[in-house]
Amino acid sequence: MVFRRLPGARRRLHQLPFVSAAQATDSGWTRAQTAALIVPCVALFGAFLTYALNQRAVRRERRAKTFAEALTTVEEYLEMPYRIRRRPESSSAVRQQLTDEVSSLLARMAFHQAWLQIGATTVAGPYATLVATARAEAGAQMSLAWQQPPITTDSGMNLGVPYPRDRSNAARAACIEVMCRHL
């Protein structure tokens, strides 16, 4: 077999990275070709892995924020007996404002319950238990708070004895435990 040198062939052979003249004329598979195939595959896999891990972190953060917002709504509801008890006066405007706040909190808790039933079914049950417990405890406490006269002095703002929240705190702890496992 006689090889004939073509014009500019030497220049083209030197332009091929990692390939010798013997390899360029040989029709077999070379290490350079293997490397040229493997390197992009590894890079593509690395990019995919990075993307997947970032998306997982974003989903986890979004879930944690959703859980925190749901818990905050229940906490605000549990604080309503204090807000009612510390109302500045007994006027229709103050009553309307406080009852609107209670209604808004009930609607937000219902929203979070539905949201969790759609997106985090394992958390929905413990959250529903927390909401029911908070409504039972705080609801009774709000009724008592409405029966108290409005506070008109600075010293009266310190109620002395907190409203009991043992059942709500236990339901909250159980709900948070399930939420942490679901993250």
Tab-separated table of C-alpha atoms in Angstrom:
chain	number	residue	atom	x	y	z
A	1	MET	CA	0.000	0.000	0.000
A	2	VAL	CA	1.453	3.341	-1.050
A	3	PHE	CA	0.444	6.528	0.668
A	4	ARG	CA	0.426	9.640	-1.330
A	5	ARG	CA	0.830	12.905	0.485
A	6	LEU	CA	-1.796	15.456	-0.343
A	7	PRO	CA	-0.991	19.164	-0.330
A	8	GLY	CA	-1.687	20.631	3.146
A	9	ALA	CA	-2.084	17.189	4.730
A	10	ARG	CA	0.739	17.836	7.160
A	11	ARG	CA	-0.886	21.033	8.318
A	12	ARG	CA	-4.242	19.297	8.863
A	13	LEU	CA	-2.673	16.471	10.830
A	14	HIS	CA	-1.029	18.934	13.171
A	15	GLN	CA	-4.328	20.665	13.751
A	16	LEU	CA	-5.990	17.538	15.146
A	17	PRO	CA	-5.571	17.496	18.947
A	18	PHE	CA	-4.026	14.437	20.535
A	19	VAL	CA	-3.942	12.501	17.261
A	20	SER	CA	-0.699	11.315	15.679
A	21	ALA	CA	-0.213	10.855	11.970
A	22	ALA	CA	-0.390	7.089	12.332
A	23	GLN	CA	-3.647	7.332	14.259
A	24	ALA	CA	-5.161	9.708	11.721
A	25	THR	CA	-4.569	7.321	8.849
A	26	ASP	CA	-5.644	4.243	10.806
A	27	SER	CA	-9.367	3.535	10.547
A	28	GLY	CA	-9.653	2.100	14.132
A	29	TRP	CA	-11.176	3.751	17.217
A	30	THR	CA	-8.692	5.915	19.120
A	31	ARG	CA	-8.351	6.971	22.724
A	32	ALA	CA	-8.815	10.567	21.695
A	33	GLN	CA	-12.150	9.728	20.145
A	34	THR	CA	-13.173	7.895	23.305
A	35	ALA	CA	-12.132	10.851	25.437
A	36	ALA	CA	-13.967	13.223	23.120
A	37	LEU	CA	-17.115	11.197	23.721
A	38	ILE	CA	-16.722	10.641	27.470
A	39	VAL	CA	-15.839	14.209	28.510
A	40	PRO	CA	-19.085	15.794	27.239
A	41	CYS	CA	-21.110	12.947	28.721
A	42	VAL	CA	-19.520	13.467	32.133
A	43	ALA	CA	-20.041	17.223	31.850
A	44	LEU	CA	-23.675	16.715	30.858
A	45	PHE	CA	-24.242	14.330	33.763
A	46	GLY	CA	-22.628	16.838	36.149
A	47	ALA	CA	-24.838	19.630	34.859
A	48	PHE	CA	-27.933	17.465	35.209
A	49	LEU	CA	-26.971	16.419	38.735
A	50	THR	CA	-26.383	20.042	39.752
A	51	TYR	CA	-29.725	21.070	38.248
A	52	ALA	CA	-31.566	18.221	40.004
A	53	LEU	CA	-30.016	19.022	43.380
A	54	ASN	CA	-30.802	22.726	42.997
A	55	GLN	CA	-34.407	21.963	42.100
A	56	ARG	CA	-34.696	19.678	45.116
A	57	ALA	CA	-33.364	22.437	47.376
A	58	VAL	CA	-35.822	24.943	45.877
A	59	ARG	CA	-38.750	22.555	46.415
A	60	ARG	CA	-37.663	21.916	49.994
A	61	GLU	CA	-37.361	25.629	50.711
A	62	ARG	CA	-40.772	26.307	49.163
A	63	ARG	CA	-42.325	23.509	51.238
A	64	ALA	CA	-40.699	24.822	54.425
A	65	LYS	CA	-42.045	28.311	53.733
A	66	THR	CA	-45.536	26.933	53.113
A	67	PHE	CA	-45.390	25.006	56.378
A	68	ALA	CA	-44.137	28.059	58.291
A	69	GLU	CA	-46.939	30.227	56.891
A	70	ALA	CA	-49.529	27.619	57.864
A	71	LEU	CA	-48.138	27.438	61.407
A	72	THR	CA	-47.985	31.235	61.662
A	73	THR	CA	-51.678	31.483	60.835
A	74	VAL	CA	-52.558	29.105	63.668
A	75	GLU	CA	-50.263	31.027	66.022
A	76	GLU	CA	-52.001	34.296	65.123
A	77	TYR	CA	-55.346	32.661	65.820
A	78	LEU	CA	-54.108	31.464	69.208
A	79	GLU	CA	-53.118	35.059	70.013
A	80	MET	CA	-56.600	36.436	69.349
A	81	PRO	CA	-57.879	35.962	72.933
A	82	TYR	CA	-55.105	38.336	74.056
A	83	ARG	CA	-55.973	40.878	71.350
A	84	ILE	CA	-59.646	40.729	72.307
A	85	ARG	CA	-58.882	41.000	76.016
A	86	ARG	CA	-56.567	43.986	75.413
A	87	ARG	CA	-59.001	45.868	73.204
A	88	PRO	CA	-58.889	49.591	73.943
A	89	GLU	CA	-62.620	50.170	74.019
A	90	SER	CA	-65.952	48.485	73.552
A	91	SER	CA	-67.142	50.162	70.389
A	92	SER	CA	-68.737	48.677	67.321
A	93	ALA	CA	-65.675	49.641	65.225
A	94	VAL	CA	-63.286	47.746	67.529
A	95	ARG	CA	-65.600	44.743	67.660
A	96	GLN	CA	-65.909	44.762	63.882
A	97	GLN	CA	-62.133	44.991	63.428
A	98	LEU	CA	-61.418	42.097	65.797
A	99	THR	CA	-64.131	39.846	64.392
A	100	ASP	CA	-62.883	40.603	60.857
A	101	GLU	CA	-59.406	39.529	61.946
A	102	VAL	CA	-60.774	36.291	63.405
A	103	SER	CA	-62.715	35.621	60.196
A	104	SER	CA	-59.626	36.316	58.096
A	105	LEU	CA	-57.551	33.924	60.197
A	106	LEU	CA	-60.194	31.196	59.897
A	107	ALA	CA	-60.197	31.630	56.120
A	108	ARG	CA	-56.392	31.493	55.977
A	109	MET	CA	-56.330	28.333	58.099
A	110	ALA	CA	-58.882	26.753	55.744
A	111	PHE	CA	-56.736	27.800	52.778
A	112	HIS	CA	-53.631	26.207	54.313
A	113	GLN	CA	-55.573	23.037	55.116
A	114	ALA	CA	-56.698	22.733	51.498
A	115	TRP	CA	-53.227	23.579	50.192
A	116	LEU	CA	-51.653	20.886	52.366
A	117	GLN	CA	-54.276	18.335	51.302
A	118	ILE	CA	-53.273	19.008	47.702
A	119	GLY	CA	-49.510	19.296	48.050
A	120	ALA	CA	-48.505	17.473	51.236
A	121	THR	CA	-51.110	14.876	52.137
A	122	THR	CA	-49.043	13.385	54.968
A	123	VAL	CA	-48.965	16.793	56.678
A	124	ALA	CA	-52.636	17.621	56.084
A	125	GLY	CA	-53.946	15.344	58.861
A	126	PRO	CA	-51.705	16.650	61.668
A	127	TYR	CA	-52.336	20.230	60.515
A	128	ALA	CA	-56.109	19.652	60.569
A	129	THR	CA	-55.749	18.297	64.114
A	130	LEU	CA	-53.750	21.391	65.090
A	131	VAL	CA	-56.386	23.708	63.607
A	132	ALA	CA	-59.237	21.885	65.348
A	133	THR	CA	-57.387	21.933	68.662
A	134	ALA	CA	-56.514	25.628	68.318
A	135	ARG	CA	-60.080	26.502	67.408
A	136	ALA	CA	-61.409	24.635	70.443
A	137	GLU	CA	-58.928	26.186	72.873
A	138	ALA	CA	-58.756	29.720	71.503
A	139	GLY	CA	-62.456	29.805	70.655
A	140	ALA	CA	-63.427	29.241	74.285
A	141	GLN	CA	-60.789	31.733	75.415
A	142	MET	CA	-62.074	34.364	72.987
A	143	SER	CA	-65.583	33.957	74.384
A	144	LEU	CA	-64.228	34.615	77.881
A	145	ALA	CA	-62.141	37.565	76.645
A	146	TRP	CA	-65.187	39.250	75.108
A	147	GLN	CA	-66.920	39.071	78.491
A	148	GLN	CA	-64.139	41.068	80.181
A	149	PRO	CA	-64.278	44.862	80.238
A	150	PRO	CA	-61.879	46.735	77.915
A	151	ILE	CA	-58.471	47.593	79.346
A	152	THR	CA	-58.048	51.309	79.917
A	153	THR	CA	-54.787	51.448	81.885
A	154	ASP	CA	-51.188	50.544	81.137
A	155	SER	CA	-51.001	48.251	84.133
A	156	GLY	CA	-54.058	46.366	82.894
A	157	MET	CA	-52.197	45.325	79.709
A	158	ASN	CA	-50.276	42.729	81.711
A	159	LEU	CA	-52.851	39.999	82.085
A	160	GLY	CA	-50.746	38.094	84.600
A	161	VAL	CA	-51.861	34.571	83.796
A	162	PRO	CA	-51.546	33.312	80.222
A	163	TYR	CA	-54.337	31.458	78.538
A	164	PRO	CA	-53.612	27.708	78.642
A	165	ARG	CA	-52.453	26.239	75.319
A	166	ASP	CA	-51.233	22.807	76.347
A	167	ARG	CA	-53.328	20.875	73.829
A	168	SER	CA	-52.517	23.286	71.004
A	169	ASN	CA	-48.807	23.178	71.839
A	170	ALA	CA	-48.852	19.359	71.788
A	171	ALA	CA	-50.714	19.307	68.459
A	172	ARG	CA	-48.280	21.897	67.083
A	173	ALA	CA	-45.263	19.804	68.136
A	174	ALA	CA	-46.750	16.703	66.475
A	175	CYS	CA	-47.498	18.682	63.310
A	176	ILE	CA	-43.972	20.137	63.171
A	177	GLU	CA	-42.502	16.655	63.568
A	178	VAL	CA	-44.449	15.413	60.537
A	179	MET	CA	-43.552	18.573	58.590
A	180	CYS	CA	-39.842	18.051	59.271
A	181	ARG	CA	-40.037	14.495	58.000
A	182	HIS	CA	-41.850	15.670	54.871
A	183	LEU	CA	-39.218	18.270	53.935
